[in-house]
Short mmCIF file of C-alpha atoms in Angstrom, two decimals:
data_model
loop_
_atom_site.label_atom_id
_atom_site.label_comp_id
_atom_site.label_asym_id
_atom_site.label_seq_id
_atom_site.Cartn_x
_atom_site.Cartn_y
_atom_site.Cartn_z
CA MET A 7 -0.01 -0.13 -0.17
CA GLU A 8 1.30 3.47 -1.06
CA LYS A 9 2.03 5.79 1.81
CA PRO A 10 -0.91 8.05 2.58
CA LYS A 11 -0.83 11.72 3.29
CA LEU A 12 -0.64 11.63 7.19
CA ILE A 13 -0.83 15.53 8.17
CA SER A 14 -2.45 18.23 6.08
CA GLU A 15 -1.07 21.51 5.51
CA ASP A 16 -2.67 23.09 8.19
CA GLY A 17 -1.65 20.76 10.65
CA VAL A 18 -4.53 18.07 10.88
CA ARG A 19 -3.97 14.46 11.01
CA VAL A 20 -5.44 11.67 9.25
CA ASP A 21 -8.22 11.25 12.04
CA GLY A 22 -9.02 14.70 12.18
CA ARG A 23 -6.98 15.59 15.45
CA ARG A 24 -4.32 18.27 15.84
CA LEU A 25 -0.94 17.15 16.47
CA ASP A 26 -1.09 17.61 20.60
CA GLU A 27 -4.53 15.98 20.69
CA LEU A 28 -5.59 12.65 22.45
CA ARG A 29 -8.04 10.34 20.65
CA PRO A 30 -11.34 10.22 22.53
CA ILE A 31 -10.81 8.18 25.71
CA LYS A 32 -13.40 5.97 27.56
CA MET A 33 -12.47 4.40 30.69
CA GLU A 34 -14.48 2.36 33.20
CA VAL A 35 -13.81 0.44 36.12
CA GLY A 36 -15.08 -2.98 37.55
CA VAL A 37 -16.50 -4.31 34.48
CA LEU A 38 -15.74 -8.03 35.01
CA ASP A 39 -17.58 -9.97 37.45
CA LYS A 40 -15.36 -12.82 38.26
CA SER A 41 -12.26 -11.07 38.70
CA ASP A 42 -11.04 -9.06 41.78
CA GLY A 43 -10.63 -5.99 39.89
CA SER A 44 -10.76 -5.10 36.01
CA ALA A 45 -10.99 -2.09 34.07
CA TYR A 46 -11.71 -1.44 30.49
CA VAL A 47 -10.24 1.40 28.50
CA GLU A 48 -10.53 2.94 24.95
CA PHE A 49 -8.24 5.02 23.00
CA GLY A 50 -9.98 5.76 19.96
CA LYS A 51 -10.24 2.32 18.15
CA THR A 52 -7.95 0.65 20.62
CA LYS A 53 -9.99 -1.40 22.88
CA VAL A 54 -8.49 -3.20 25.87
CA PHE A 55 -9.86 -5.09 28.82
CA ALA A 56 -7.55 -5.67 31.99
CA ALA A 57 -8.18 -7.96 34.58
CA VAL A 58 -6.48 -8.57 38.18
CA PHE A 59 -6.60 -11.81 40.18
CA GLY A 60 -5.15 -12.02 43.75
CA PRO A 61 -3.16 -11.97 45.75
CA ARG A 62 -3.61 -15.55 45.63
CA GLU A 63 -1.77 -18.59 46.07
CA VAL A 64 1.03 -19.43 43.94
CA HIS A 65 1.21 -22.28 41.41
CA PRO A 66 3.46 -24.10 41.04
CA LYS A 67 4.32 -23.45 44.71
CA HIS A 68 8.18 -23.30 44.35
CA LEU A 69 7.77 -19.96 42.25
CA ALA A 70 6.42 -18.33 45.52
CA LEU A 71 9.01 -15.72 47.09
CA PRO A 72 9.04 -15.85 51.14
CA GLU A 73 9.63 -11.84 51.26
CA ARG A 74 7.13 -10.70 48.58
CA ALA A 75 4.51 -11.21 46.04
CA ILE A 76 5.12 -12.22 42.48
CA LEU A 77 3.45 -10.38 39.53
CA ASN A 78 2.42 -12.16 36.77
CA CYS A 79 1.10 -10.34 33.69
CA ARG A 80 -0.17 -11.70 30.25
CA TYR A 81 -0.68 -9.18 27.71
CA HIS A 82 -2.44 -10.71 24.79
CA MET A 83 -4.22 -9.79 21.60
CA THR A 84 -7.24 -11.43 20.62
CA SER A 85 -6.92 -13.05 17.30
CA PHE A 86 -9.60 -10.68 15.93
CA SER A 87 -8.12 -7.56 17.26
CA VAL A 88 -6.35 -6.81 13.94
CA GLU A 89 -6.78 -6.94 10.29
CA ASP A 90 -5.04 -10.13 9.43
CA ARG A 91 -6.26 -12.66 11.89
CA LYS A 92 -3.74 -13.24 14.42
CA PRO A 93 -2.58 -16.75 15.08
CA LEU A 94 -3.45 -18.06 18.70
CA GLY A 95 -1.03 -18.00 21.46
CA MET A 96 1.61 -15.65 22.53
CA THR A 97 4.07 -14.24 19.96
CA ARG A 98 7.39 -13.06 20.57
CA ARG A 99 6.07 -9.37 20.66
CA GLU A 100 3.23 -10.26 23.34
CA VAL A 101 5.72 -12.12 25.52
CA GLU A 102 8.15 -9.15 25.46
CA LEU A 103 5.06 -6.57 26.19
CA SER A 104 3.92 -8.64 29.01
CA LYS A 105 7.39 -8.42 30.42
CA VAL A 106 7.85 -4.61 30.01
CA ILE A 107 4.14 -4.11 31.57
CA ARG A 108 4.91 -6.29 34.35
CA GLU A 109 8.27 -4.24 35.18
CA ALA A 110 6.56 -1.30 34.95
CA LEU A 111 3.68 -2.41 37.39
CA GLU A 112 6.34 -3.86 39.66
CA SER A 113 7.81 -0.31 40.25
CA ILE A 114 4.45 1.05 41.96
CA VAL A 115 2.71 -2.01 43.49
CA PHE A 116 3.90 -2.63 47.18
CA LEU A 117 4.65 -6.32 46.59
CA GLU A 118 6.24 -6.92 50.09
CA GLU A 119 2.84 -6.61 51.54
CA PHE A 120 1.87 -10.12 50.19
CA PRO A 121 4.49 -12.65 50.83
CA ARG A 122 4.15 -15.99 49.31
CA THR A 123 1.37 -15.14 47.04
CA SER A 124 1.07 -14.02 43.20
CA ILE A 125 -1.03 -11.16 41.64
CA ASP A 126 -1.98 -12.10 38.10
CA ILE A 127 -2.62 -9.31 35.64
CA TYR A 128 -4.31 -10.27 32.25
CA VAL A 129 -4.39 -7.78 29.61
CA GLU A 130 -6.71 -8.41 26.81
CA VAL A 131 -6.56 -6.33 23.55
CA ILE A 132 -9.92 -6.61 21.80
CA GLN A 133 -9.26 -4.00 19.17
CA ALA A 134 -5.63 -2.78 18.15
CA ASP A 135 -5.27 0.53 16.72
CA GLY A 136 -1.94 1.59 17.68
CA GLY A 137 -0.77 2.61 21.34
CA THR A 138 -1.90 -1.04 22.80
CA ARG A 139 0.78 -1.23 25.24
CA THR A 140 0.03 2.16 26.54
CA THR A 141 -3.81 1.57 26.68
CA GLY A 142 -2.93 -1.76 28.32
CA LEU A 143 -0.73 -0.21 30.92
CA THR A 144 -3.26 2.51 31.91
CA ALA A 145 -6.05 -0.53 31.94
CA ALA A 146 -4.06 -2.51 34.18
CA SER A 147 -3.15 0.02 36.72
CA LEU A 148 -6.86 0.95 37.04
CA ALA A 149 -7.64 -2.64 37.52
CA LEU A 150 -4.96 -2.91 40.29
CA ALA A 151 -6.42 -0.09 42.09
CA ASP A 152 -9.83 -1.69 41.69
CA ALA A 153 -8.75 -4.67 42.98
CA GLY A 154 -7.61 -2.95 46.45
CA ILE A 155 -3.97 -3.63 45.92
CA PRO A 156 -1.99 -1.08 47.72
CA MET A 157 0.24 0.81 45.23
CA ALA A 158 2.36 4.01 45.42
CA ASP A 159 0.77 5.49 42.42
CA MET A 160 -1.37 5.16 39.22
CA ILE A 161 0.34 4.48 35.93
CA ALA A 162 -1.11 6.76 32.81
CA ALA A 163 0.67 5.98 29.24
CA VAL A 164 0.83 7.28 25.96
CA ALA A 165 2.81 7.16 22.84
CA VAL A 166 4.39 10.04 20.92
CA GLY A 167 5.22 9.63 17.34
CA LYS A 168 7.34 11.32 14.66
CA VAL A 169 5.13 11.72 11.60
CA GLU A 170 6.30 13.45 8.55
CA GLY A 171 8.58 15.24 10.50
CA HIS A 172 5.94 16.63 13.01
CA LEU A 173 6.08 15.52 16.59
CA VAL A 174 2.27 13.92 17.34
CA LEU A 175 0.70 12.83 20.64
CA ASP A 176 -0.92 9.26 20.74
CA VAL A 177 -0.16 7.74 17.62
CA CYS A 178 -2.66 5.49 15.82
CA ASP A 179 -1.87 2.41 13.85
CA ILE A 180 -1.41 4.11 10.30
CA GLU A 181 0.85 6.81 11.86
CA ASP A 182 2.87 4.32 13.44
CA LYS A 183 3.17 2.14 10.20
CA TYR A 184 4.05 4.97 8.05
CA GLY A 185 6.03 7.38 10.67
CA GLU A 186 9.48 7.78 11.24
CA ALA A 187 9.49 7.27 15.23
CA ASP A 188 7.29 5.88 18.07
CA LEU A 189 7.96 6.71 21.53
CA PRO A 190 5.69 4.73 23.93
CA VAL A 191 6.07 6.50 27.59
CA ALA A 192 4.65 5.39 30.79
CA MET A 193 4.78 7.39 33.84
CA ALA A 194 3.76 7.59 37.59
CA PRO A 195 2.48 11.00 37.74
CA ARG A 196 2.64 11.60 41.44
CA LEU A 197 6.02 10.02 41.96
CA ASN A 198 7.22 11.75 38.70
CA SER A 199 8.98 8.86 37.57
CA ILE A 200 9.27 7.19 34.44
CA VAL A 201 8.30 3.51 34.49
CA LEU A 202 8.43 2.60 30.92
CA LEU A 203 10.18 4.33 27.67
CA GLN A 204 11.04 2.57 24.50
CA LEU A 205 11.80 4.06 21.23
CA ASN A 206 11.35 2.61 17.56
CA GLY A 207 12.98 5.01 14.90
CA ARG A 208 15.10 7.62 15.31
CA LEU A 209 14.88 11.27 17.22
CA SER A 210 17.31 13.82 17.80
CA ARG A 211 18.11 15.23 21.14
CA GLU A 212 15.88 18.23 20.86
CA GLU A 213 13.00 16.00 19.29
CA PHE A 214 13.24 13.81 22.14
CA GLN A 215 13.18 16.62 24.73
CA LYS A 216 9.87 17.88 22.95
CA ALA A 217 8.60 14.50 22.44
CA MET A 218 8.62 13.93 26.42
CA ALA A 219 7.20 17.12 27.27
CA LEU A 220 4.32 16.34 24.89
CA ALA A 221 4.10 12.96 26.54
CA ARG A 222 4.06 14.57 29.90
CA GLU A 223 1.01 16.53 28.92
CA GLY A 224 -0.91 13.71 27.53
CA ILE A 225 0.06 11.73 30.75
CA SER A 226 -1.50 14.41 33.10
CA LYS A 227 -4.68 14.20 31.11
CA ILE A 228 -5.03 10.63 30.91
CA TYR A 229 -4.13 10.42 34.90
CA GLN A 230 -6.89 13.00 35.52
CA MET A 231 -9.40 10.58 33.58
CA GLN A 232 -8.29 7.74 35.68
CA ARG A 233 -8.97 9.77 38.69
CA GLU A 234 -12.34 10.36 37.57
CA ALA A 235 -13.07 6.76 36.53
CA LEU A 236 -12.36 5.48 39.86
CA LYS A 237 -14.27 8.04 41.75
CA ARG A 238 -17.30 7.82 39.36
CA LYS A 239 -17.39 4.06 40.06
CA TYR A 240 -17.52 4.45 43.90
CA SER A 241 -19.89 7.51 44.02
CA SER A 242 -22.31 5.93 41.73
CA VAL A 243 -22.68 3.08 44.37
CA GLU A 244 -23.22 5.77 47.17
CA GLU A 245 -26.34 7.11 45.18
CA GLY A 246 -27.85 3.69 44.91
CA MET B 3 -2.57 19.15 61.41
CA PRO B 4 -2.85 20.28 57.69
CA LEU B 5 -4.89 17.72 55.51
CA TYR B 6 -5.44 17.76 51.97
CA PHE B 7 -8.73 16.06 51.57
CA SER B 8 -12.28 16.60 53.11
CA GLU B 9 -13.73 14.21 55.41
CA ARG B 10 -14.91 11.04 53.81
CA GLU B 11 -13.50 11.93 50.38
CA VAL B 12 -12.94 9.15 47.90
CA VAL B 13 -9.13 8.89 47.59
CA ILE B 14 -7.25 7.19 44.89
CA PRO B 15 -3.51 5.58 45.33
CA GLY B 16 -0.75 8.44 45.23
CA GLN B 17 -3.09 11.30 46.54
CA LEU B 18 -1.59 13.42 49.30
CA LEU B 19 -3.19 13.32 52.46
CA SER B 20 -1.10 14.98 55.17
CA ASP B 21 2.39 16.78 55.54
CA ASN B 22 2.93 14.88 58.55
CA GLY B 23 4.75 11.51 58.13
CA LYS B 24 3.39 10.70 61.66
CA HIS B 25 0.02 10.64 60.88
CA GLY B 26 0.25 7.60 58.61
CA GLY B 27 -2.41 5.01 59.06
CA GLU B 28 -3.88 2.08 57.58
CA GLY B 29 -4.10 2.08 53.63
CA THR B 30 -1.52 4.97 53.43
CA TYR B 31 2.14 5.17 52.99
CA VAL B 32 4.72 7.47 53.93
CA ILE B 33 7.52 8.88 51.54
CA GLY B 34 9.44 11.99 52.50
CA GLY B 35 7.72 12.79 55.47
CA LYS B 36 4.38 13.05 53.75
CA VAL B 37 1.45 10.63 53.89
CA TYR B 38 -0.18 9.39 50.69
CA ALA B 39 -3.04 6.89 50.17
CA ALA B 40 -2.13 3.50 49.03
CA GLN B 41 -5.55 2.16 48.10
CA VAL B 42 -8.76 3.39 46.66
CA GLY B 43 -11.35 4.09 49.49
CA ILE B 44 -12.56 6.64 51.80
CA ALA B 45 -10.14 9.08 53.75
CA VAL B 46 -10.81 9.58 57.47
CA ARG B 47 -9.39 11.26 60.30
CA LYS B 48 -9.23 8.91 63.48
CA ASN B 49 -7.11 9.18 66.72
CA ASN B 50 -4.51 11.70 65.26
CA LYS B 51 -4.12 9.17 62.25
CA VAL B 52 -5.13 9.49 58.88
CA SER B 53 -6.20 6.21 57.18
CA VAL B 54 -7.94 5.05 54.16
CA ILE B 55 -10.69 2.64 54.54
CA ALA B 56 -10.55 0.51 51.32
CA PHE B 57 -13.41 -0.48 49.31
CA LYS B 58 -11.77 -3.52 48.25
CA GLY B 59 -8.70 -5.54 49.33
CA VAL B 60 -7.68 -8.65 50.92
CA TYR B 61 -7.76 -9.87 54.48
CA LYS B 62 -4.76 -8.94 56.64
CA PRO B 63 -4.46 -11.54 59.28
CA GLN B 64 -3.94 -9.74 62.88
CA PRO B 65 -2.95 -11.45 66.31
CA GLY B 66 -6.21 -11.95 68.32
CA ASP B 67 -8.59 -11.87 65.24
CA ARG B 68 -11.35 -14.73 65.57
CA VAL B 69 -11.45 -16.33 62.08
CA ILE B 70 -13.59 -19.22 60.42
CA GLY B 71 -11.64 -21.47 58.04
CA ILE B 72 -11.72 -24.71 56.38
CA VAL B 73 -9.51 -27.50 57.36
CA THR B 74 -7.44 -28.48 54.12
CA ASP B 75 -4.63 -30.86 55.43
CA VAL B 76 -3.99 -32.98 58.27
CA LYS B 77 -0.55 -33.35 59.59
CA PRO B 78 1.33 -35.24 62.15
CA ASN B 79 1.70 -32.24 64.26
CA GLY B 80 -1.32 -30.25 63.38
CA TYR B 81 -3.89 -28.84 60.78
CA GLU B 82 -3.60 -26.71 57.67
CA VAL B 83 -6.60 -24.32 57.46
CA MET B 84 -7.73 -22.04 54.66
CA LEU B 85 -8.62 -18.59 55.43
CA SER B 86 -9.35 -17.06 52.24
CA ARG B 87 -8.13 -17.43 48.66
CA HIS B 88 -4.93 -16.31 49.26
CA LEU B 89 -4.26 -17.24 52.79
CA SER B 90 -3.81 -20.53 54.69
CA GLY B 91 -3.05 -20.79 58.17
CA ASN B 92 -1.41 -23.61 60.34
CA MET B 93 -2.68 -24.84 63.80
CA ARG B 94 0.35 -26.56 65.15
CA ILE B 95 -0.37 -28.35 68.36
CA PRO B 96 2.68 -29.00 70.53
CA ASP B 97 1.91 -32.31 71.70
CA ARG B 98 1.73 -34.66 68.66
CA ARG B 99 -0.57 -37.12 71.04
CA GLU B 100 -3.39 -34.64 71.24
CA VAL B 101 -3.79 -33.97 67.39
CA LYS B 102 -6.50 -36.72 67.45
CA SER B 103 -8.58 -35.17 70.17
CA PHE B 104 -9.70 -32.26 67.92
CA ASN B 105 -11.13 -34.61 65.68
CA LEU B 106 -10.89 -32.71 62.47
CA LYS B 107 -11.13 -34.11 58.97
CA VAL B 108 -10.08 -32.29 55.68
CA GLY B 109 -13.26 -30.28 54.61
CA ASP B 110 -14.05 -29.35 58.24
CA VAL B 111 -15.12 -25.87 59.23
CA ILE B 112 -13.68 -24.33 62.38
CA TYR B 113 -13.56 -21.08 64.35
CA ALA B 114 -10.30 -20.07 65.90
CA LYS B 115 -7.98 -17.43 66.85
CA ILE B 116 -5.15 -16.16 65.29
CA LYS B 117 -2.06 -16.44 67.33
CA GLU B 118 0.54 -14.78 65.33
CA SER B 119 1.06 -13.53 61.92
CA GLY B 120 4.42 -13.09 60.38
CA LEU B 121 7.01 -14.09 57.67
CA ARG B 122 6.38 -17.63 58.99
CA GLY B 123 2.80 -17.55 57.91
CA VAL B 124 -0.28 -17.39 60.09
CA MET B 125 -0.33 -19.71 63.18
CA LEU B 126 -3.78 -20.46 64.82
CA ASP B 127 -4.04 -20.80 68.61
CA PRO B 128 -4.97 -24.59 69.21
CA SER B 129 -5.47 -23.90 73.10
CA ASP B 130 -7.88 -20.96 72.68
CA ARG B 131 -11.67 -22.26 72.33
CA VAL B 132 -11.09 -23.75 68.97
CA LYS B 133 -14.70 -24.60 67.70
CA LYS B 134 -15.61 -27.18 65.10
CA ILE B 135 -18.79 -26.01 63.20
CA GLU B 136 -21.15 -28.82 62.66
CA GLU B 137 -23.86 -27.35 61.04
CA GLY B 138 -24.89 -23.97 59.26
CA ILE B 139 -24.61 -22.38 56.04
CA LEU B 140 -21.08 -20.84 54.99
CA VAL B 141 -21.34 -17.45 53.71
CA SER B 142 -18.41 -15.51 52.57
CA ILE B 143 -18.12 -11.94 52.28
CA HIS B 144 -15.57 -9.27 51.26
CA PRO B 145 -13.17 -9.08 54.55
CA ALA B 146 -13.26 -5.16 54.00
CA LYS B 147 -17.13 -5.20 54.67
CA VAL B 148 -16.96 -7.20 57.92
CA SER B 149 -16.64 -4.24 60.42
CA ARG B 150 -19.68 -2.62 58.21
CA LEU B 151 -21.38 -5.86 59.03
CA ILE B 152 -20.97 -5.76 62.82
CA GLY B 153 -21.83 -2.09 62.94
CA ARG B 154 -21.47 0.30 65.81
CA ARG B 155 -21.11 -1.68 68.85
CA GLY B 156 -22.68 -4.54 67.09
CA SER B 157 -25.69 -2.82 66.11
CA MET B 158 -26.18 -4.30 62.60
CA ILE B 159 -25.36 -7.74 63.34
CA ASN B 160 -27.34 -7.66 66.67
CA MET B 161 -30.14 -6.35 64.59
CA ILE B 162 -29.89 -9.17 62.04
CA LYS B 163 -29.93 -11.44 64.76
CA ARG B 164 -32.79 -10.40 66.58
CA LEU B 165 -35.18 -10.10 63.55
CA THR B 166 -34.16 -13.53 61.74
CA GLY B 167 -33.49 -15.51 65.12
CA CYS B 168 -30.57 -16.95 63.30
CA GLU B 169 -27.15 -17.85 65.18
CA ILE B 170 -24.50 -15.82 63.08
CA ILE B 171 -20.86 -16.73 63.81
CA MET B 172 -18.35 -14.20 62.15
CA GLY B 173 -14.88 -14.61 61.26
CA ARG B 174 -12.56 -11.37 60.63
CA ASN B 175 -11.53 -12.98 57.42
CA GLY B 176 -15.17 -12.58 55.70
CA MET B 177 -16.25 -16.04 56.26
CA ILE B 178 -19.70 -16.18 58.27
CA ILE B 179 -21.99 -19.18 59.44
CA VAL B 180 -25.51 -18.56 59.66
CA LYS B 181 -27.71 -21.01 61.39
CA GLY B 182 -31.55 -20.63 61.77
CA PRO B 183 -34.54 -22.23 62.89
CA ASN B 184 -35.93 -22.52 59.36
CA PRO B 185 -35.04 -21.98 55.59
CA LYS B 186 -36.83 -18.66 55.35
CA SER B 187 -34.94 -16.83 58.52
CA GLU B 188 -31.81 -18.32 57.13
CA PHE B 189 -32.62 -16.84 53.78
CA ALA B 190 -33.57 -13.41 55.10
CA ALA B 191 -30.34 -13.33 57.24
CA ILE B 192 -28.14 -14.26 54.15
CA SER B 193 -30.00 -11.66 52.11
CA ALA B 194 -29.30 -8.89 54.83
CA ILE B 195 -25.70 -9.94 55.01
CA LYS B 196 -25.32 -9.85 51.22
CA MET B 197 -27.04 -6.34 51.20
CA VAL B 198 -24.67 -4.86 53.64
CA GLU B 199 -21.76 -6.12 51.69
CA SER B 200 -22.90 -4.69 48.32
CA GLU B 201 -24.10 -1.21 50.11
CA ALA B 202 -21.79 -1.02 52.83
CA HIS B 203 -21.03 2.58 52.23
CA THR B 204 -24.36 4.28 51.72
CA GLN B 205 -26.40 6.17 53.92
CA GLY B 206 -29.19 4.71 55.95
CA LEU B 207 -28.41 1.26 55.34
CA THR B 208 -29.76 -0.34 58.73
CA GLU B 209 -33.21 1.09 58.02
CA ARG B 210 -33.39 -0.53 54.60
CA VAL B 211 -31.81 -3.94 55.67
CA GLU B 212 -34.52 -3.86 58.54
CA ASN B 213 -37.44 -3.18 56.16
CA MET B 214 -35.94 -6.05 53.87
CA ILE B 215 -35.62 -8.60 56.56
CA LYS B 216 -39.25 -7.85 57.80
CA ASN B 217 -40.46 -8.10 54.29
CA ILE B 218 -38.98 -11.25 53.78
CA MET B 219 -40.09 -12.78 57.37
CA GLU B 220 -43.68 -11.58 57.02
CA GLY B 221 -44.00 -12.86 53.45
CA GLU B 222 -45.72 -16.33 52.63
CA ARG B 223 -42.75 -18.16 51.67
#
């Protein structure tokens, strides 16, 4: 397929957004009955469920650690989430993303409160349109909070891309495919620490600085929405 | 003390609660001399401490808690007891010859006191009125809601007991035994318990529970 025109002369992107605009975001907490905590997050056409189980007993038992809990994370894309059917099972990419999401979450969860247990996190991508790891991480931290697991902060994440020489916030699939660079960033906003940072492609030093500033802006907006989503769930119970 | 929340506000992890690190209570953590929330819940001020009453969360065993558990293993020197999905406790009996005298099998339900809880796991006290539950219905609710079910000085649970005529044994870990004179009153009691669990943080709950129990008890079936 030929490369489409991604940014018009007056700075409007393929899906009609400005350069520093997020996609329409929807967040809901406590959507899955059988899990201890769950969340559903939508960034435009990217749709992700996250479920948390535990702390529960570790199986097989020898994996348990005597001084802290272990965190298991599975990032998985459903076979119907992409245009060409994805074969069942974990691909190389999914195993890697599971690892980076797990490591990001390990930095905020107080694991030492639950020795000899495991906390299992399942991130299921229902529809993929770019930015699934950041959406997944956003959903996973909401689900952990919903499960009542003690943690130092929430995690909000967004990707910044370089498309036709412009830095754009929250890249979608087509921008990611034909763009020059993709920089997913996840932060714990209160701790002000970066918990995930990857870069595909090339950015100059100045571009990187600008991209991080752009990401920070997006993350603070996403964090605000996470806050509202959590508060909304519990205030709605109060009325009923 | 300076506070950064209004009374009974819903807080989320990472939210700043107080400037004074000495005030950190349950559901919070302290970094750099400041108190932050660690869980989603309602922030309250109690005894000069700031704490978060979590909406959800797992049972944290404390020495002295009375709990209900299910025997999962019989060992030469004691019993292994399941207290919740993530937690099992051990009841170690000092004199091996006495193990048999407890007469417990795998699957039996017991009511016991926690002796200690630490890195070596949870220990149950075999010498403090261990009770084998012979009959009744085992109901399990969220451990965070147990204190609401008890109510102020036992007001809630006593009301349920009085209106339904059921005997109710409560474990701090969220397991509850309901034993009543007939199925209808047991049903009323269990419905009330479930209602308290799902609407724990609402206003005027006691009245609504009372009405519901009366409705069930006066109904035909």
